[in-house]
mmCIF file of C-alpha atoms in Angstrom:
data_model
loop_
_atom_site.group_PDB
_atom_site.id
_atom_site.type_symbol
_atom_site.label_atom_id
_atom_site.label_comp_id
_atom_site.label_asym_id
_atom_site.label_seq_id
_atom_site.Cartn_x
_atom_site.Cartn_y
_atom_site.Cartn_z
ATOM 1 C CA UNK W 1 -28.059 -5.344 -98.495
ATOM 2 C CA UNK W 2 -26.345 -3.537 -101.317
ATOM 3 C CA UNK W 3 -26.793 0.142 -101.974
ATOM 4 C CA UNK W 4 -25.087 0.632 -105.340
ATOM 5 C CA UNK W 5 -27.059 1.219 -108.518
ATOM 6 C CA UNK W 6 -26.649 -0.571 -111.789
ATOM 7 C CA UNK W 7 -24.839 1.367 -114.513
ATOM 8 C CA UNK W 8 -27.317 3.101 -116.773
ATOM 9 C CA UNK W 9 -25.141 3.344 -119.874
ATOM 10 C CA UNK W 10 -25.374 1.115 -122.909
ATOM 11 C CA UNK W 11 -23.678 -2.213 -123.486
ATOM 12 C CA UNK W 12 -24.560 -1.799 -127.137
ATOM 13 C CA UNK W 13 -26.744 0.477 -129.189
ATOM 14 C CA UNK W 14 -29.784 -1.714 -128.663
ATOM 15 C CA UNK W 15 -29.144 -3.103 -125.173
ATOM 16 C CA UNK W 16 -29.590 -0.768 -122.193
ATOM 17 C CA UNK W 17 -29.216 -2.034 -118.641
ATOM 18 C CA UNK W 18 -32.235 -1.141 -116.545
ATOM 19 C CA UNK W 19 -32.268 -1.094 -112.740
ATOM 20 C CA UNK W 20 -34.695 -3.570 -111.290
ATOM 21 C CA UNK W 21 -35.429 -5.611 -108.196
ATOM 22 C CA UNK W 22 -34.887 -9.355 -108.498
ATOM 23 C CA UNK W 23 -35.341 -12.009 -105.843
ATOM 24 C CA UNK W 24 -32.521 -14.551 -105.950
ATOM 25 C CA UNK W 25 -33.129 -18.026 -104.578
ATOM 26 C CA UNK W 26 -30.266 -20.408 -105.100
ATOM 27 C CA UNK W 27 -28.259 -22.495 -102.649
ATOM 28 C CA UNK W 28 -26.447 -19.962 -100.459
ATOM 29 C CA UNK W 29 -28.019 -16.988 -102.244
ATOM 30 C CA UNK W 30 -31.416 -15.998 -100.882
ATOM 31 C CA UNK W 31 -31.933 -12.280 -100.674
ATOM 32 C CA UNK W 32 -33.505 -9.312 -102.421
ATOM 33 C CA UNK W 33 -31.037 -6.984 -104.082
ATOM 34 C CA UNK W 34 -32.391 -3.521 -104.750
ATOM 35 C CA UNK W 35 -31.241 -1.686 -107.855
ATOM 36 C CA UNK W 36 -29.117 -4.667 -108.853
ATOM 37 C CA UNK W 37 -29.427 -6.725 -112.012
ATOM 38 C CA UNK W 38 -28.988 -10.271 -110.726
ATOM 39 C CA UNK W 39 -29.721 -13.543 -112.433
ATOM 40 C CA UNK W 40 -30.843 -16.986 -111.389
ATOM 41 C CA UNK W 41 -28.442 -19.727 -112.455
ATOM 42 C CA UNK W 42 -25.121 -21.296 -111.551
ATOM 43 C CA UNK W 43 -23.247 -18.927 -109.225
ATOM 44 C CA UNK W 44 -19.497 -19.129 -108.878
ATOM 45 C CA UNK W 45 -18.019 -18.788 -105.400
ATOM 46 C CA UNK W 46 -16.145 -15.668 -106.469
ATOM 47 C CA UNK W 47 -17.424 -12.686 -104.476
ATOM 48 C CA UNK W 48 -18.125 -9.428 -106.206
ATOM 49 C CA UNK W 49 -15.420 -6.795 -105.754
ATOM 50 C CA UNK W 50 -16.914 -4.778 -102.909
ATOM 51 C CA UNK W 51 -15.307 -1.589 -104.210
ATOM 52 C CA UNK W 52 -17.376 -1.805 -107.395
ATOM 53 C CA UNK W 53 -20.490 -2.052 -105.226
ATOM 54 C CA UNK W 54 -19.660 1.374 -103.773
ATOM 55 C CA UNK W 55 -19.877 3.149 -107.140
ATOM 56 C CA UNK W 56 -22.883 5.406 -107.610
ATOM 57 C CA UNK W 57 -24.675 5.616 -110.987
ATOM 58 C CA UNK W 58 -22.805 5.193 -114.247
ATOM 59 C CA UNK W 59 -19.471 6.633 -115.234
ATOM 60 C CA UNK W 60 -20.088 10.284 -116.180
ATOM 61 C CA UNK W 61 -19.126 10.539 -119.842
ATOM 62 C CA UNK W 62 -20.914 7.427 -121.229
ATOM 63 C CA UNK W 63 -24.170 9.037 -120.076
ATOM 64 C CA UNK W 64 -23.857 11.406 -123.059
ATOM 65 C CA UNK W 65 -23.310 8.809 -125.837
ATOM 66 C CA UNK W 66 -26.893 8.358 -126.966
ATOM 67 C CA UNK W 67 -26.572 11.130 -129.527
ATOM 68 C CA UNK W 68 -23.600 9.370 -131.105
ATOM 69 C CA UNK W 69 -25.657 6.337 -132.150
ATOM 70 C CA UNK W 70 -26.687 7.961 -135.438
ATOM 71 C CA UNK W 71 -24.572 8.700 -138.484
ATOM 72 C CA UNK W 72 -25.294 12.425 -138.305
ATOM 73 C CA UNK W 73 -24.646 12.605 -134.582
ATOM 74 C CA UNK W 74 -21.436 10.615 -134.507
ATOM 75 C CA UNK W 75 -18.263 12.411 -133.446
ATOM 76 C CA UNK W 76 -15.431 12.060 -130.976
ATOM 77 C CA UNK W 77 -15.163 8.982 -128.800
ATOM 78 C CA UNK W 78 -16.774 5.759 -129.908
ATOM 79 C CA UNK W 79 -18.425 3.209 -127.609
ATOM 80 C CA UNK W 80 -16.060 1.932 -124.924
ATOM 81 C CA UNK W 81 -17.299 -1.588 -125.641
ATOM 82 C CA UNK W 82 -16.325 -1.341 -129.323
ATOM 83 C CA UNK W 83 -18.144 -0.561 -132.544
ATOM 84 C CA UNK W 84 -21.308 -2.616 -132.930
ATOM 85 C CA UNK W 85 -20.348 -3.896 -136.382
ATOM 86 C CA UNK W 86 -17.008 -5.239 -135.135
ATOM 87 C CA UNK W 87 -18.527 -6.878 -132.063
ATOM 88 C CA UNK W 88 -21.025 -8.641 -134.295
ATOM 89 C CA UNK W 89 -18.310 -9.672 -136.768
ATOM 90 C CA UNK W 90 -16.266 -11.214 -133.929
ATOM 91 C CA UNK W 91 -19.238 -13.297 -132.783
ATOM 92 C CA UNK W 92 -19.868 -14.512 -136.339
ATOM 93 C CA UNK W 93 -16.215 -15.289 -137.100
ATOM 94 C CA UNK W 94 -15.328 -17.012 -133.835
ATOM 95 C CA UNK W 95 -18.442 -17.844 -131.809
ATOM 96 C CA UNK W 96 -21.385 -18.333 -134.184
ATOM 97 C CA UNK W 97 -22.035 -21.877 -132.938
ATOM 98 C CA UNK W 98 -21.592 -21.138 -129.233
ATOM 99 C CA UNK W 99 -24.374 -18.662 -128.505
ATOM 100 C CA UNK W 100 -22.160 -15.642 -127.816
ATOM 101 C CA UNK W 101 -23.957 -12.314 -128.326
ATOM 102 C CA UNK W 102 -22.364 -9.071 -129.552
ATOM 103 C CA UNK W 103 -23.344 -7.479 -126.225
ATOM 104 C CA UNK W 104 -21.045 -9.989 -124.473
ATOM 105 C CA UNK W 105 -18.016 -8.978 -126.582
ATOM 106 C CA UNK W 106 -15.828 -6.057 -125.473
ATOM 107 C CA UNK W 107 -13.341 -4.726 -128.017
ATOM 108 C CA UNK W 108 -10.095 -3.428 -126.550
ATOM 109 C CA UNK W 109 -6.529 -2.392 -127.221
ATOM 110 C CA UNK W 110 -5.232 -5.917 -126.753
ATOM 111 C CA UNK W 111 -5.507 -9.074 -124.670
ATOM 112 C CA UNK W 112 -2.642 -8.138 -122.360
ATOM 113 C CA UNK W 113 -4.390 -4.900 -121.380
ATOM 114 C CA UNK W 114 -7.599 -6.817 -120.739
ATOM 115 C CA UNK W 115 -5.790 -9.243 -118.441
ATOM 116 C CA UNK W 116 -4.938 -6.335 -116.160
ATOM 117 C CA UNK W 117 -8.476 -4.925 -116.412
ATOM 118 C CA UNK W 118 -9.835 -8.293 -115.361
ATOM 119 C CA UNK W 119 -7.566 -8.247 -112.323
ATOM 120 C CA UNK W 120 -8.864 -4.768 -111.512
ATOM 121 C CA UNK W 121 -12.388 -6.116 -111.916
ATOM 122 C CA UNK W 122 -11.875 -8.985 -109.496
ATOM 123 C CA UNK W 123 -9.963 -7.074 -106.843
ATOM 124 C CA UNK W 124 -7.111 -8.061 -104.564
ATOM 125 C CA UNK W 125 -9.005 -10.487 -102.325
ATOM 126 C CA UNK W 126 -8.758 -13.332 -104.820
ATOM 127 C CA UNK W 127 -6.282 -16.165 -105.234
ATOM 128 C CA UNK W 128 -5.205 -17.188 -108.721
ATOM 129 C CA UNK W 129 -3.936 -20.377 -110.328
ATOM 130 C CA UNK W 130 -1.654 -20.279 -113.364
ATOM 131 C CA UNK W 131 -0.083 -22.847 -115.653
ATOM 132 C CA UNK W 132 3.622 -23.397 -115.134
ATOM 133 C CA UNK W 133 5.021 -22.425 -117.555
ATOM 134 C CA UNK W 134 2.694 -19.777 -118.939
ATOM 135 C CA UNK W 135 2.458 -16.166 -120.095
ATOM 136 C CA UNK W 136 4.049 -13.968 -117.368
ATOM 137 C CA UNK W 137 1.410 -11.200 -117.450
ATOM 138 C CA UNK W 138 -0.996 -13.335 -115.396
ATOM 139 C CA UNK W 139 1.420 -13.492 -112.486
ATOM 140 C CA UNK W 140 2.765 -9.958 -112.833
ATOM 141 C CA UNK W 141 -0.711 -8.418 -112.829
ATOM 142 C CA UNK W 142 -1.587 -10.481 -109.769
ATOM 143 C CA UNK W 143 1.503 -9.203 -107.978
ATOM 144 C CA UNK W 144 0.810 -5.585 -108.937
ATOM 145 C CA UNK W 145 -2.773 -5.640 -107.711
ATOM 146 C CA UNK W 146 -1.755 -7.218 -104.409
ATOM 147 C CA UNK W 147 -3.099 -10.750 -104.740
ATOM 148 C CA UNK W 148 0.248 -12.490 -104.258
ATOM 149 C CA UNK W 149 2.609 -12.939 -101.354
ATOM 150 C CA UNK W 150 6.366 -12.520 -101.381
ATOM 151 C CA UNK W 151 8.645 -14.024 -104.000
ATOM 152 C CA UNK W 152 10.586 -17.086 -102.812
ATOM 153 C CA UNK W 153 14.024 -17.328 -104.431
ATOM 154 C CA UNK W 154 14.436 -21.024 -103.643
ATOM 155 C CA UNK W 155 11.326 -22.028 -105.598
ATOM 156 C CA UNK W 156 11.100 -19.203 -108.123
ATOM 157 C CA UNK W 157 7.460 -18.735 -107.122
ATOM 158 C CA UNK W 158 5.274 -16.165 -105.404
ATOM 159 C CA UNK W 159 3.372 -17.147 -102.306
ATOM 160 C CA UNK W 160 -0.427 -17.230 -102.518
ATOM 161 C CA UNK W 161 -0.327 -18.163 -106.211
ATOM 162 C CA UNK W 162 -1.138 -21.731 -107.232
ATOM 163 C CA UNK W 163 1.334 -22.935 -109.862
ATOM 164 C CA UNK W 164 -0.166 -25.740 -111.970
ATOM 165 C CA UNK W 165 2.621 -27.866 -113.455
ATOM 166 C CA UNK W 166 2.012 -28.252 -117.199
ATOM 167 C CA UNK W 167 5.092 -29.975 -118.548
ATOM 168 C CA UNK W 168 5.577 -32.935 -120.893
ATOM 169 C CA UNK W 169 5.418 -35.346 -117.956
ATOM 170 C CA UNK W 170 1.723 -34.461 -117.483
ATOM 171 C CA UNK W 171 0.823 -34.034 -121.157
ATOM 172 C CA UNK W 172 1.072 -30.260 -120.637
ATOM 173 C CA UNK W 173 -2.080 -30.252 -118.496
ATOM 174 C CA UNK W 174 -2.365 -29.819 -114.712
ATOM 175 C CA UNK W 175 -3.180 -32.705 -112.394
ATOM 176 C CA UNK W 176 -6.404 -31.023 -111.301
ATOM 177 C CA UNK W 177 -7.197 -33.244 -108.266
ATOM 178 C CA UNK W 178 -3.965 -31.999 -106.657
ATOM 179 C CA UNK W 179 -4.689 -28.315 -107.309
ATOM 180 C CA UNK W 180 -5.966 -26.190 -104.448
ATOM 181 C CA UNK W 181 -9.157 -24.223 -104.951
ATOM 182 C CA UNK W 182 -8.623 -20.692 -106.198
ATOM 183 C CA UNK W 183 -11.126 -18.055 -107.232
ATOM 184 C CA UNK W 184 -9.464 -17.435 -110.603
ATOM 185 C CA UNK W 185 -7.801 -19.879 -113.009
ATOM 186 C CA UNK W 186 -5.686 -18.368 -115.777
ATOM 187 C CA UNK W 187 -5.371 -20.795 -118.670
ATOM 188 C CA UNK W 188 -4.130 -20.252 -122.213
ATOM 189 C CA UNK W 189 -4.495 -22.600 -125.149
ATOM 190 C CA UNK W 190 -2.429 -22.958 -127.227
ATOM 191 C CA UNK W 191 -0.155 -22.454 -124.283
ATOM 192 C CA UNK W 192 2.463 -19.765 -124.517
ATOM 193 C CA UNK W 193 5.292 -20.914 -124.403
ATOM 194 C CA UNK W 194 4.901 -24.712 -124.795
ATOM 195 C CA UNK W 195 2.615 -24.540 -127.849
ATOM 196 C CA UNK W 196 0.313 -27.230 -126.448
ATOM 197 C CA UNK W 197 -3.351 -26.902 -127.412
ATOM 198 C CA UNK W 198 -5.567 -28.444 -124.733
ATOM 199 C CA UNK W 199 -7.714 -31.304 -125.968
ATOM 200 C CA UNK W 200 -11.491 -31.314 -125.685
ATOM 201 C CA UNK W 201 -11.286 -33.851 -122.869
ATOM 202 C CA UNK W 202 -8.791 -31.705 -120.984
ATOM 203 C CA UNK W 203 -10.954 -28.591 -121.286
ATOM 204 C CA UNK W 204 -14.027 -30.531 -120.200
ATOM 205 C CA UNK W 205 -12.104 -31.494 -117.073
ATOM 206 C CA UNK W 206 -11.107 -27.865 -116.536
ATOM 207 C CA UNK W 207 -14.695 -26.596 -116.841
ATOM 208 C CA UNK W 208 -15.959 -29.303 -114.471
ATOM 209 C CA UNK W 209 -13.171 -28.437 -112.021
ATOM 210 C CA UNK W 210 -14.152 -24.757 -112.096
ATOM 211 C CA UNK W 211 -17.831 -25.585 -111.555
ATOM 212 C CA UNK W 212 -17.150 -27.818 -108.568
ATOM 213 C CA UNK W 213 -14.857 -25.244 -106.981
ATOM 214 C CA UNK W 214 -16.950 -22.215 -107.909
ATOM 215 C CA UNK W 215 -14.000 -20.688 -109.759
ATOM 216 C CA UNK W 216 -13.823 -18.434 -112.809
ATOM 217 C CA UNK W 217 -11.567 -19.394 -115.717
ATOM 218 C CA UNK W 218 -9.761 -16.587 -117.546
ATOM 219 C CA UNK W 219 -9.165 -18.328 -120.879
ATOM 220 C CA UNK W 220 -6.583 -16.804 -123.227
ATOM 221 C CA UNK W 221 -7.130 -17.920 -126.834
ATOM 222 C CA UNK W 222 -4.774 -15.438 -128.494
ATOM 223 C CA UNK W 223 -3.057 -18.132 -130.597
ATOM 224 C CA UNK W 224 -6.168 -20.213 -131.355
ATOM 225 C CA UNK W 225 -6.038 -19.439 -135.099
ATOM 226 C CA UNK W 226 -2.905 -21.601 -135.291
ATOM 227 C CA UNK W 227 -4.558 -24.784 -134.032
ATOM 228 C CA UNK W 228 -4.321 -27.377 -136.798
ATOM 229 C CA UNK W 229 -5.859 -30.435 -135.103
ATOM 230 C CA UNK W 230 -9.316 -30.868 -133.570
ATOM 231 C CA UNK W 231 -8.471 -29.168 -130.273
ATOM 232 C CA UNK W 232 -11.075 -26.538 -129.277
ATOM 233 C CA UNK W 233 -10.287 -22.995 -130.354
ATOM 234 C CA UNK W 234 -12.602 -21.463 -127.754
ATOM 235 C CA UNK W 235 -13.503 -22.442 -124.206
ATOM 236 C CA UNK W 236 -17.130 -21.947 -125.205
ATOM 237 C CA UNK W 237 -16.976 -25.096 -127.305
ATOM 238 C CA UNK W 238 -17.223 -26.881 -123.963
ATOM 239 C CA UNK W 239 -20.742 -27.297 -122.509
ATOM 240 C CA UNK W 240 -21.231 -25.249 -119.359
ATOM 241 C CA UNK W 241 -18.281 -22.933 -120.012
ATOM 242 C CA UNK W 242 -20.532 -19.877 -120.302
ATOM 243 C CA UNK W 243 -21.247 -20.203 -116.571
ATOM 244 C CA UNK W 244 -17.613 -20.301 -115.472
ATOM 245 C CA UNK W 245 -15.366 -18.691 -118.090
ATOM 246 C CA UNK W 246 -14.221 -15.377 -119.533
ATOM 247 C CA UNK W 247 -12.314 -15.519 -122.831
ATOM 248 C CA UNK W 248 -9.602 -13.075 -123.894
ATOM 249 C CA UNK W 249 -8.237 -12.912 -127.433
ATOM 250 C CA UNK W 250 -6.332 -10.695 -129.837
ATOM 251 C CA UNK W 251 -5.825 -9.609 -133.436
ATOM 252 C CA UNK W 252 -2.070 -9.368 -132.817
ATOM 253 C CA UNK W 253 -1.184 -12.985 -133.457
ATOM 254 C CA UNK W 254 -3.378 -14.038 -136.387
ATOM 255 C CA UNK W 255 -3.629 -10.699 -138.200
ATOM 256 C CA UNK W 256 -0.253 -9.089 -137.453
ATOM 257 C CA UNK W 257 -1.684 -6.306 -135.255
ATOM 258 C CA UNK W 258 1.156 -6.496 -132.721
ATOM 259 C CA UNK W 259 2.035 -2.810 -133.003
ATOM 260 C CA UNK W 260 -1.505 -1.723 -133.786
ATOM 261 C CA UNK W 261 -3.290 -3.019 -130.644
ATOM 262 C CA UNK W 262 -6.694 -4.619 -131.017
ATOM 263 C CA UNK W 263 -8.239 -7.425 -129.006
ATOM 264 C CA UNK W 264 -11.423 -8.462 -127.278
ATOM 265 C CA UNK W 265 -12.843 -10.090 -124.166
ATOM 266 C CA UNK W 266 -16.016 -12.173 -123.939
ATOM 267 C CA UNK W 267 -18.002 -12.093 -120.692
ATOM 268 C CA UNK W 268 -21.156 -14.250 -120.932
ATOM 269 C CA UNK W 269 -24.343 -13.081 -119.247
ATOM 270 C CA UNK W 270 -24.573 -16.432 -117.428
ATOM 271 C CA UNK W 271 -21.330 -15.807 -115.510
ATOM 272 C CA UNK W 272 -22.377 -14.773 -111.990
ATOM 273 C CA UNK W 273 -20.690 -13.734 -108.786
ATOM 274 C CA UNK W 274 -21.513 -15.635 -105.604
ATOM 275 C CA UNK W 275 -24.403 -13.216 -104.914
ATOM 276 C CA UNK W 276 -25.980 -13.772 -108.340
ATOM 277 C CA UNK W 277 -24.835 -10.470 -109.845
ATOM 278 C CA UNK W 278 -23.706 -10.786 -113.515
ATOM 279 C CA UNK W 279 -19.988 -10.211 -114.005
ATOM 280 C CA UNK W 280 -20.645 -8.643 -117.425
ATOM 281 C CA UNK W 281 -22.180 -5.530 -115.847
ATOM 282 C CA UNK W 282 -19.110 -4.829 -113.733
ATOM 283 C CA UNK W 283 -16.726 -5.439 -116.632
ATOM 284 C CA UNK W 284 -18.756 -2.993 -118.665
ATOM 285 C CA UNK W 285 -18.237 -0.443 -115.893
ATOM 286 C CA UNK W 286 -14.509 -1.152 -115.804
ATOM 287 C CA UNK W 287 -14.245 -0.567 -119.551
ATOM 288 C CA UNK W 288 -16.233 2.671 -119.371
ATOM 289 C CA UNK W 289 -14.174 3.982 -116.471
ATOM 290 C CA UNK W 290 -10.691 2.881 -117.543
ATOM 291 C CA UNK W 291 -10.871 2.924 -121.329
ATOM 292 C CA UNK W 292 -12.091 5.318 -124.011
ATOM 293 C CA UNK W 293 -12.428 2.634 -126.661
ATOM 294 C CA UNK W 294 -10.096 1.233 -129.270
ATOM 295 C CA UNK W 295 -9.059 3.535 -132.102
ATOM 296 C CA UNK W 296 -11.734 3.907 -134.780
ATOM 297 C CA UNK W 297 -9.082 3.329 -137.421
ATOM 298 C CA UNK W 298 -7.854 0.132 -135.780
ATOM 299 C CA UNK W 299 -11.400 -1.172 -135.413
ATOM 300 C CA UNK W 300 -11.998 -0.535 -139.105
ATOM 301 C CA UNK W 301 -8.899 -2.607 -139.813
ATOM 302 C CA UNK W 302 -10.164 -5.380 -137.563
ATOM 303 C CA UNK W 303 -13.516 -5.376 -139.336
ATOM 304 C CA UNK W 304 -11.726 -5.655 -142.689
ATOM 305 C CA UNK W 305 -9.781 -8.674 -141.396
ATOM 306 C CA UNK W 306 -13.060 -10.440 -140.618
ATOM 307 C CA UNK W 307 -14.525 -9.917 -144.088
ATOM 308 C CA UNK W 308 -14.430 -12.867 -146.498
ATOM 309 C CA UNK W 309 -11.424 -11.408 -148.288
ATOM 310 C CA UNK W 310 -9.764 -10.495 -145.014
ATOM 311 C CA UNK W 311 -10.193 -13.966 -143.548
ATOM 312 C CA UNK W 312 -8.597 -15.489 -146.648
ATOM 313 C CA UNK W 313 -5.608 -13.183 -146.216
ATOM 314 C CA UNK W 314 -5.405 -14.011 -142.504
ATOM 315 C CA UNK W 315 -5.438 -17.758 -143.192
ATOM 316 C CA UNK W 316 -2.651 -17.278 -145.704
ATOM 317 C CA UNK W 317 -0.588 -15.438 -143.091
ATOM 318 C CA UNK W 318 -1.237 -18.158 -140.512
ATOM 319 C CA UNK W 319 -0.141 -20.832 -143.005
ATOM 320 C CA UNK W 320 3.022 -18.873 -143.743
ATOM 321 C CA UNK W 321 4.057 -18.713 -140.085
ATOM 322 C CA UNK W 322 3.180 -22.359 -139.493
ATOM 323 C CA UNK W 323 5.490 -23.328 -142.368
ATOM 324 C CA UNK W 324 8.188 -21.260 -140.648
ATOM 325 C CA UNK W 325 7.509 -23.232 -137.476
ATOM 326 C CA UNK W 326 7.841 -26.519 -139.366
ATOM 327 C CA UNK W 327 11.246 -25.414 -140.679
ATOM 328 C CA UNK W 328 12.407 -24.644 -137.137
ATOM 329 C CA UNK W 329 11.098 -27.947 -135.764
ATOM 330 C CA UNK W 330 12.824 -29.939 -138.528
ATOM 331 C CA UNK W 331 16.112 -28.121 -138.025
ATOM 332 C CA UNK W 332 16.147 -28.437 -134.240
ATOM 333 C CA UNK W 333 15.044 -32.064 -134.103
ATOM 334 C CA UNK W 334 17.740 -32.919 -136.670
ATOM 335 C CA UNK W 335 20.226 -31.694 -134.061
ATOM 336 C CA UNK W 336 18.939 -34.258 -131.589
ATOM 337 C CA UNK W 337 17.089 -31.704 -129.479
ATOM 338 C CA UNK W 338 13.689 -32.362 -127.918
ATOM 339 C CA UNK W 339 11.279 -29.845 -129.431
ATOM 340 C CA UNK W 340 7.669 -29.099 -128.501
ATOM 341 C CA UNK W 341 5.227 -26.765 -130.192
ATOM 342 C CA UNK W 342 5.254 -25.833 -133.851
ATOM 343 C CA UNK W 343 2.126 -27.877 -134.558
ATOM 344 C CA UNK W 344 -0.626 -25.739 -133.021
ATOM 345 C CA UNK W 345 1.397 -22.590 -132.409
ATOM 346 C CA UNK W 346 3.901 -20.425 -134.345
ATOM 347 C CA UNK W 347 6.775 -20.985 -131.930
ATOM 348 C CA UNK W 348 8.826 -23.868 -130.594
ATOM 349 C CA UNK W 349 9.753 -24.863 -127.045
ATOM 350 C CA UNK W 350 13.213 -26.423 -126.984
ATOM 351 C CA UNK W 351 14.599 -28.491 -124.125
ATOM 352 C CA UNK W 352 18.229 -28.125 -122.986
ATOM 353 C CA UNK W 353 18.504 -30.639 -120.122
ATOM 354 C CA UNK W 354 20.593 -29.508 -117.181
ATOM 355 C CA UNK W 355 21.091 -25.987 -118.568
ATOM 356 C CA UNK W 356 19.984 -22.613 -117.272
ATOM 357 C CA UNK W 357 17.739 -20.898 -119.799
ATOM 358 C CA UNK W 358 19.498 -17.547 -119.494
ATOM 359 C CA UNK W 359 22.846 -19.239 -120.188
ATOM 360 C CA UNK W 360 21.446 -20.895 -123.317
ATOM 361 C CA UNK W 361 19.908 -17.593 -124.380
ATOM 362 C CA UNK W 362 23.235 -15.785 -123.952
ATOM 363 C CA UNK W 363 25.224 -18.402 -125.861
ATOM 364 C CA UNK W 364 22.830 -18.472 -128.803
ATOM 365 C CA UNK W 365 22.736 -14.673 -128.947
ATOM 366 C CA UNK W 366 26.519 -14.326 -128.739
ATOM 367 C CA UNK W 367 27.364 -17.018 -131.291
ATOM 368 C CA UNK W 368 24.499 -16.762 -133.782
ATOM 369 C CA UNK W 369 22.975 -13.294 -133.160
ATOM 370 C CA UNK W 370 19.561 -14.971 -132.832
ATOM 371 C CA UNK W 371 17.209 -13.651 -130.175
ATOM 372 C CA UNK W 372 15.333 -16.352 -128.259
ATOM 373 C CA UNK W 373 13.310 -16.139 -125.048
ATOM 374 C CA UNK W 374 14.641 -17.718 -121.827
ATOM 375 C CA UNK W 375 12.136 -20.260 -120.540
ATOM 376 C CA UNK W 376 12.505 -19.207 -116.910
ATOM 377 C CA UNK W 377 10.677 -16.008 -117.814
ATOM 378 C CA UNK W 378 7.521 -18.110 -118.132
ATOM 379 C CA UNK W 379 7.849 -19.628 -114.677
ATOM 380 C CA UNK W 380 10.082 -22.102 -112.841
ATOM 381 C CA UNK W 381 8.843 -24.918 -115.081
ATOM 382 C CA UNK W 382 10.642 -23.297 -118.021
ATOM 383 C CA UNK W 383 14.139 -23.217 -116.548
ATOM 384 C CA UNK W 384 15.705 -25.723 -118.967
ATOM 385 C CA UNK W 385 13.918 -24.416 -122.069
ATOM 386 C CA UNK W 386 14.060 -21.609 -124.580
ATOM 387 C CA UNK W 387 11.262 -20.375 -126.821
ATOM 388 C CA UNK W 388 11.925 -19.536 -130.476
ATOM 389 C CA UNK W 389 9.331 -17.628 -132.492
ATOM 390 C CA UNK W 390 8.427 -18.480 -136.082
ATOM 391 C CA UNK W 391 7.214 -14.972 -136.822
ATOM 392 C CA UNK W 392 9.326 -13.321 -139.479
ATOM 393 C CA UNK W 393 10.350 -13.577 -143.112
ATOM 394 C CA UNK W 394 11.007 -17.057 -144.515
ATOM 395 C CA UNK W 395 14.608 -16.249 -145.461
ATOM 396 C CA UNK W 396 15.324 -15.126 -141.903
ATOM 397 C CA UNK W 397 13.873 -18.309 -140.423
ATOM 398 C CA UNK W 398 15.899 -20.504 -142.780
ATOM 399 C CA UNK W 399 19.068 -18.557 -141.983
ATOM 400 C CA UNK W 400 18.387 -18.849 -138.245
ATOM 401 C CA UNK W 401 17.980 -22.615 -138.591
ATOM 402 C CA UNK W 402 21.320 -22.867 -140.385
ATOM 403 C CA UNK W 403 23.063 -20.782 -137.733
ATOM 404 C CA UNK W 404 21.686 -22.993 -134.968
ATOM 405 C CA UNK W 405 22.952 -26.085 -136.788
ATOM 406 C CA UNK W 406 26.379 -24.485 -137.126
ATOM 407 C CA UNK W 407 26.436 -23.645 -133.413
ATOM 408 C CA UNK W 408 25.838 -27.276 -132.467
ATOM 409 C CA UNK W 409 28.532 -28.363 -134.949
ATOM 410 C CA UNK W 410 31.030 -26.068 -133.229
ATOM 411 C CA UNK W 411 30.077 -27.457 -129.813
ATOM 412 C CA UNK W 412 30.544 -31.052 -130.962
ATOM 413 C CA UNK W 413 33.861 -30.362 -132.690
#
């Protein structure tokens, strides 16, 4: 039996979690949990972090927020979950057709911070799978929290982490039948750094894979605004994803908030631990304990971005960077290089066969003064690649393209 009590603070101004007794009857779950808010539905095989079960009552300071729910009473810290108006605007702008509620949206200081909070939520007794190559924060946070084994120099990989090869030879998608079961699957689309946006069929396979294995998908959609084809922009476009997936996203990429810090995480009510306890309640506790809420000023900016006028401005910015990406792709392919990305993402992934990515990085920097990103930083699958961003002023992108062409001319002559 469990002896912890459900947090008594608010998920939103009109949604208060109430302790209750629920009898759970489902497959391996058949018990009565006192003072726990459990649900009946598909349970993942991911156990609840036992350390969260030890917590007593709610985090102290959120117990005093009720007086701040009125205009006259508002002062100081805002809701840790984010302002209600912004949470609602996010659901309307990005999830209006997928059944996501404002109470399932948690506004934060950025997707990268939320990745670490999600690792804290799940605890160290979990094994993760990551795309190779992919955003390094997934692996680094796993190492920091203690989920991984030692680093193996020969392979460039950490033990106890499942690396899912996602290169051009596999259409940038893992061969799922060969992947070992893990509790957590980190997956980003469009992928950073390859720029590949997973197709609907691929994401359907991923959701089915997670259901069969009882895993939870941590889906990073930070660059989804740049998808130009019919690839899904949210994991929740896929039927059944609400039962197996958490989605992380950000204002940094589509609205230029990189130095301002604003993002969000969606945790559906249907997502359950193996004992039937909703994950959303524990993430709410994590946010209330580890975070005092995003800046009021930043949230106001985010809300402005999601207005009709703001969305028009955002789309214009996205179009601008995608034109920059097209310029880079045209320039690099004209040099005979194999280039990926640039279609559904504002960066390109350039192949230099037989070369070490740090050597390519150093040569480009020394001879053209252009900063690229060595592909090996995204995992062993990126060793022969470099990533070039299309963010920046148009003149700078054009000049960079010309410098890269001149570099190749010097090498050939």
